[in-house]
Amino acid sequence: MHRIYLEQGKKRVFACSLDWPGWCRVDKTDKLAIARLVDYTERYRIIADRAGVAFDSREPTVVATIDGGATTDFGAPEKQAPADLEPVPKELAERDVKLMRAAWEVFDEAVAASPEELRKGPRGGGRDRTKMVAHVTEAERNYARNVGIRHRPYKSEADRDAMRAELARVYEKEGEFKWAPRYAVRRVVWHVIDHLWEMEDRRE
């Protein structure tokens, strides 16, 4: 069973995989969000393949529905699923971290392969490459605070890599934090992949 949950806002719904961090798509209704998630199966498979994880993409089954909020309607998931609070076996935690590392790797490759100026949207919006990279890394730094990881603004790529190394050890952290480790990984990977796919689409 491919377990997913729905985060329902007033205007938007996210369909998110519980077991495949970052595989999460948004649309206007439950049905459309699930269909969009399925549409991105092969694109997510690239991340799983890079991580060396056998990807099971069987038909999704909704196992939970949670109420979203203003951030949901803005276009980002914001609520933890009940399953995120359950104990995570070591093997599953290690797999999640592999997928997170793979998402970072594929994103960095997309950055290297993309022009600085990306195609604009219908209304002329969207960040160009350098600003998108800065947005992703700064958001990641802010996300990390929710699991007790604090870094000053980056001065170099080495600073970013040091923070990511700490995030990769998130399941080893002790104490209570705003985000459960599994949700933190899902949120980080979702943001990286969301902008990875945006960059790929806008450079074509």
mmCIF file of C-alpha atoms in Angstrom:
data_model
loop_
_atom_site.group_PDB
_atom_site.id
_atom_site.type_symbol
_atom_site.label_atom_id
_atom_site.label_comp_id
_atom_site.label_asym_id
_atom_site.label_seq_id
_atom_site.Cartn_x
_atom_site.Cartn_y
_atom_site.Cartn_z
ATOM 1 C CA MET A 1 0.000 0.000 0.000
ATOM 2 C CA HIS A 2 1.297 3.457 -0.925
ATOM 3 C CA ARG A 3 0.109 5.539 2.039
ATOM 4 C CA ILE A 4 -0.694 9.187 1.464
ATOM 5 C CA TYR A 5 -2.368 11.896 3.496
ATOM 6 C CA LEU A 6 -4.301 14.965 2.424
ATOM 7 C CA GLU A 7 -3.652 18.377 3.922
ATOM 8 C CA GLN A 8 -6.769 20.377 3.151
ATOM 9 C CA GLY A 9 -6.819 24.150 3.084
ATOM 10 C CA LYS A 10 -9.733 26.299 2.005
ATOM 11 C CA LYS A 11 -8.316 26.854 -1.481
ATOM 12 C CA ARG A 12 -5.672 24.165 -1.938
ATOM 13 C CA VAL A 13 -5.062 20.544 -1.037
ATOM 14 C CA PHE A 14 -1.721 18.776 -0.716
ATOM 15 C CA ALA A 15 -1.477 15.054 -1.372
ATOM 16 C CA CYS A 16 1.698 13.807 0.311
ATOM 17 C CA SER A 17 3.299 10.413 0.514
ATOM 18 C CA LEU A 18 4.019 9.259 4.054
ATOM 19 C CA ASP A 19 6.718 6.836 2.988
ATOM 20 C CA TRP A 20 8.453 8.736 0.189
ATOM 21 C CA PRO A 21 9.659 12.103 1.533
ATOM 22 C CA GLY A 22 9.244 14.962 -0.901
ATOM 23 C CA TRP A 23 6.686 13.236 -3.124
ATOM 24 C CA CYS A 24 3.961 15.773 -2.478
ATOM 25 C CA ARG A 25 1.804 17.742 -4.930
ATOM 26 C CA VAL A 26 -0.860 20.391 -4.595
ATOM 27 C CA ASP A 27 -4.061 21.257 -6.443
ATOM 28 C CA LYS A 28 -7.523 22.701 -5.828
ATOM 29 C CA THR A 29 -9.323 19.528 -4.695
ATOM 30 C CA ASP A 30 -8.551 16.142 -3.119
ATOM 31 C CA LYS A 31 -9.057 14.327 -6.406
ATOM 32 C CA LEU A 32 -6.930 16.725 -8.427
ATOM 33 C CA ALA A 33 -4.128 16.700 -5.858
ATOM 34 C CA ILE A 34 -3.980 12.899 -5.854
ATOM 35 C CA ALA A 35 -3.980 12.822 -9.652
ATOM 36 C CA ARG A 36 -1.150 15.341 -9.756
ATOM 37 C CA LEU A 37 0.836 13.286 -7.252
ATOM 38 C CA VAL A 38 0.466 10.243 -9.499
ATOM 39 C CA ASP A 39 1.456 12.310 -12.550
ATOM 40 C CA TYR A 40 4.822 12.991 -10.895
ATOM 41 C CA THR A 41 5.618 9.325 -10.234
ATOM 42 C CA GLU A 42 8.349 9.006 -12.847
ATOM 43 C CA ARG A 43 9.951 12.287 -11.879
ATOM 44 C CA TYR A 44 10.144 11.155 -8.273
ATOM 45 C CA ARG A 45 11.561 7.826 -9.382
ATOM 46 C CA ILE A 46 14.729 9.693 -10.416
ATOM 47 C CA ILE A 47 15.292 10.674 -6.779
ATOM 48 C CA ALA A 48 14.663 7.141 -5.521
ATOM 49 C CA ASP A 49 16.964 5.654 -8.164
ATOM 50 C CA ARG A 50 19.715 8.086 -7.232
ATOM 51 C CA ALA A 51 19.303 7.075 -3.589
ATOM 52 C CA GLY A 52 19.573 3.423 -4.563
ATOM 53 C CA VAL A 53 16.144 2.709 -3.103
ATOM 54 C CA ALA A 54 13.685 0.373 -4.813
ATOM 55 C CA PHE A 55 10.700 2.585 -5.640
ATOM 56 C CA ASP A 56 7.223 1.162 -5.057
ATOM 57 C CA SER A 57 4.721 3.384 -6.844
ATOM 58 C CA ARG A 58 1.540 1.353 -6.462
ATOM 59 C CA GLU A 59 -1.883 3.042 -6.320
ATOM 60 C CA PRO A 60 -2.061 5.564 -3.455
ATOM 61 C CA THR A 61 -4.348 5.010 -0.492
ATOM 62 C CA VAL A 62 -5.462 7.932 1.664
ATOM 63 C CA VAL A 63 -4.833 6.995 5.306
ATOM 64 C CA ALA A 64 -5.270 10.421 6.926
ATOM 65 C CA THR A 65 -6.821 13.794 6.283
ATOM 66 C CA ILE A 66 -5.645 16.853 8.214
ATOM 67 C CA ASP A 67 -6.730 20.470 8.268
ATOM 68 C CA GLY A 68 -4.323 22.883 6.635
ATOM 69 C CA GLY A 69 -4.031 26.594 7.235
ATOM 70 C CA ALA A 70 -2.953 29.840 5.617
ATOM 71 C CA THR A 71 0.404 28.363 4.572
ATOM 72 C CA THR A 72 -1.393 25.488 2.858
ATOM 73 C CA ASP A 73 -3.424 27.948 0.805
ATOM 74 C CA PHE A 74 -0.304 29.977 0.088
ATOM 75 C CA GLY A 75 1.245 26.899 -1.514
ATOM 76 C CA ALA A 76 3.350 25.036 1.048
ATOM 77 C CA PRO A 77 2.515 22.120 3.364
ATOM 78 C CA GLU A 78 2.539 23.128 7.016
ATOM 79 C CA LYS A 79 1.019 20.398 9.191
ATOM 80 C CA GLN A 80 2.500 17.172 10.521
ATOM 81 C CA ALA A 81 0.590 13.960 9.926
ATOM 82 C CA PRO A 82 -0.276 11.762 12.942
ATOM 83 C CA ALA A 83 2.081 9.066 11.613
ATOM 84 C CA ASP A 84 5.001 11.499 11.884
ATOM 85 C CA LEU A 85 4.828 11.202 15.662
ATOM 86 C CA GLU A 86 5.217 7.420 15.648
ATOM 87 C CA PRO A 87 8.605 5.744 16.297
ATOM 88 C CA VAL A 88 10.691 5.349 13.136
ATOM 89 C CA PRO A 89 12.671 2.118 12.702
ATOM 90 C CA LYS A 90 16.389 2.600 12.060
ATOM 91 C CA GLU A 91 16.210 1.084 8.577
ATOM 92 C CA LEU A 92 13.420 3.464 7.555
ATOM 93 C CA ALA A 93 15.248 6.473 8.998
ATOM 94 C CA GLU A 94 18.364 5.565 7.034
ATOM 95 C CA ARG A 95 16.312 5.250 3.851
ATOM 96 C CA ASP A 96 14.724 8.675 4.407
ATOM 97 C CA VAL A 97 18.160 10.248 4.787
ATOM 98 C CA LYS A 98 19.351 8.577 1.576
ATOM 99 C CA LEU A 99 16.405 10.127 -0.256
ATOM 100 C CA MET A 100 17.159 13.538 1.250
ATOM 101 C CA ARG A 101 20.791 13.341 0.159
ATOM 102 C CA ALA A 102 19.700 12.245 -3.310
ATOM 103 C CA ALA A 103 17.341 15.219 -3.600
ATOM 104 C CA TRP A 104 20.162 17.616 -2.717
ATOM 105 C CA GLU A 105 22.435 15.954 -5.248
ATOM 106 C CA VAL A 106 19.936 16.038 -8.116
ATOM 107 C CA PHE A 107 19.007 19.631 -7.286
ATOM 108 C CA ASP A 108 22.665 20.718 -7.416
ATOM 109 C CA GLU A 109 23.052 18.996 -10.778
ATOM 110 C CA ALA A 110 19.989 20.800 -12.100
ATOM 111 C CA VAL A 111 21.464 24.106 -10.928
ATOM 112 C CA ALA A 112 24.694 23.370 -12.784
ATOM 113 C CA ALA A 113 22.769 22.497 -15.947
ATOM 114 C CA SER A 114 20.446 25.530 -15.894
ATOM 115 C CA PRO A 115 20.961 29.000 -17.337
ATOM 116 C CA GLU A 116 20.924 31.976 -14.978
ATOM 117 C CA GLU A 117 17.774 33.380 -16.572
ATOM 118 C CA LEU A 118 14.851 30.977 -16.423
ATOM 119 C CA ARG A 119 11.700 31.190 -18.477
ATOM 120 C CA LYS A 120 9.093 33.398 -16.804
ATOM 121 C CA GLY A 121 5.602 32.279 -15.946
ATOM 122 C CA PRO A 122 2.377 33.500 -17.557
ATOM 123 C CA ARG A 123 2.449 36.613 -15.349
ATOM 124 C CA GLY A 124 6.171 37.197 -15.663
ATOM 125 C CA GLY A 125 6.991 35.763 -12.228
ATOM 126 C CA GLY A 126 9.487 33.308 -10.841
ATOM 127 C CA ARG A 127 13.013 33.512 -9.438
ATOM 128 C CA ASP A 128 16.021 33.149 -11.682
ATOM 129 C CA ARG A 129 18.574 30.439 -10.878
ATOM 130 C CA THR A 130 20.784 32.215 -8.317
ATOM 131 C CA LYS A 131 17.839 33.611 -6.385
ATOM 132 C CA MET A 132 16.112 30.236 -6.423
ATOM 133 C CA VAL A 133 19.187 28.522 -5.001
ATOM 134 C CA ALA A 134 19.470 31.183 -2.288
ATOM 135 C CA HIS A 135 15.782 30.740 -1.466
ATOM 136 C CA VAL A 136 16.092 26.964 -1.157
ATOM 137 C CA THR A 137 19.178 27.046 1.050
ATOM 138 C CA GLU A 138 17.883 29.844 3.282
ATOM 139 C CA ALA A 139 14.533 28.100 3.733
ATOM 140 C CA GLU A 140 16.416 24.937 4.651
ATOM 141 C CA ARG A 141 18.373 26.844 7.293
ATOM 142 C CA ASN A 142 15.106 28.126 8.754
ATOM 143 C CA TYR A 143 13.487 24.686 8.621
ATOM 144 C CA ALA A 144 16.447 23.239 10.529
ATOM 145 C CA ARG A 145 15.669 25.454 13.521
ATOM 146 C CA ASN A 146 12.502 23.446 14.063
ATOM 147 C CA VAL A 147 14.639 20.424 14.969
ATOM 148 C CA GLY A 148 17.162 22.344 17.052
ATOM 149 C CA ILE A 149 19.761 22.934 14.330
ATOM 150 C CA ARG A 150 20.949 26.535 14.197
ATOM 151 C CA HIS A 151 23.371 28.062 11.708
ATOM 152 C CA ARG A 152 24.121 31.649 10.858
ATOM 153 C CA PRO A 153 23.554 32.844 7.265
ATOM 154 C CA TYR A 154 25.928 31.018 4.962
ATOM 155 C CA LYS A 155 29.164 32.589 3.826
ATOM 156 C CA SER A 156 30.197 29.645 1.686
ATOM 157 C CA GLU A 157 29.019 26.341 0.248
ATOM 158 C CA ALA A 158 30.943 24.660 3.062
ATOM 159 C CA ASP A 159 28.638 26.361 5.579
ATOM 160 C CA ARG A 160 25.616 24.993 3.746
ATOM 161 C CA ASP A 161 27.127 21.503 3.642
ATOM 162 C CA ALA A 162 27.824 21.621 7.392
ATOM 163 C CA MET A 163 24.173 22.400 8.062
ATOM 164 C CA ARG A 164 23.043 19.626 5.720
ATOM 165 C CA ALA A 165 25.326 17.183 7.491
ATOM 166 C CA GLU A 166 23.496 17.990 10.725
ATOM 167 C CA LEU A 167 20.115 17.583 9.044
ATOM 168 C CA ALA A 168 21.212 14.159 7.826
ATOM 169 C CA ARG A 169 21.612 13.186 11.490
ATOM 170 C CA VAL A 170 18.184 14.491 12.492
ATOM 171 C CA TYR A 171 16.923 11.052 13.533
ATOM 172 C CA GLU A 172 19.757 10.810 16.060
ATOM 173 C CA LYS A 173 18.800 14.002 17.899
ATOM 174 C CA GLU A 174 17.371 13.733 21.389
ATOM 175 C CA GLY A 175 14.799 16.029 22.904
ATOM 176 C CA GLU A 176 11.470 17.503 21.892
ATOM 177 C CA PHE A 177 11.350 19.910 18.986
ATOM 178 C CA LYS A 178 8.662 21.741 17.030
ATOM 179 C CA TRP A 179 8.931 19.252 14.142
ATOM 180 C CA ALA A 180 9.194 15.489 14.387
ATOM 181 C CA PRO A 181 12.279 14.196 12.512
ATOM 182 C CA ARG A 182 10.219 12.435 9.860
ATOM 183 C CA TYR A 183 8.192 15.545 9.115
ATOM 184 C CA ALA A 184 11.360 17.651 9.005
ATOM 185 C CA VAL A 185 12.858 15.356 6.372
ATOM 186 C CA ARG A 186 9.631 15.365 4.352
ATOM 187 C CA ARG A 187 9.368 19.154 4.448
ATOM 188 C CA VAL A 188 13.021 19.708 3.497
ATOM 189 C CA VAL A 189 12.888 17.219 0.633
ATOM 190 C CA TRP A 190 9.553 18.570 -0.604
ATOM 191 C CA HIS A 191 10.990 22.081 -0.866
ATOM 192 C CA VAL A 192 14.157 20.954 -2.635
ATOM 193 C CA ILE A 193 12.249 18.786 -5.111
ATOM 194 C CA ASP A 194 9.525 21.363 -5.697
ATOM 195 C CA HIS A 195 12.108 23.887 -6.855
ATOM 196 C CA LEU A 196 14.117 21.231 -8.682
ATOM 197 C CA TRP A 197 11.089 20.461 -10.817
ATOM 198 C CA GLU A 198 10.316 24.149 -11.235
ATOM 199 C CA MET A 199 13.846 24.791 -12.452
ATOM 200 C CA GLU A 200 13.705 21.877 -14.882
ATOM 201 C CA ASP A 201 10.363 23.065 -16.282
ATOM 202 C CA ARG A 202 11.434 26.684 -16.628
ATOM 203 C CA ARG A 203 14.703 26.043 -18.419
ATOM 204 C CA GLU A 204 12.978 24.237 -21.282
#
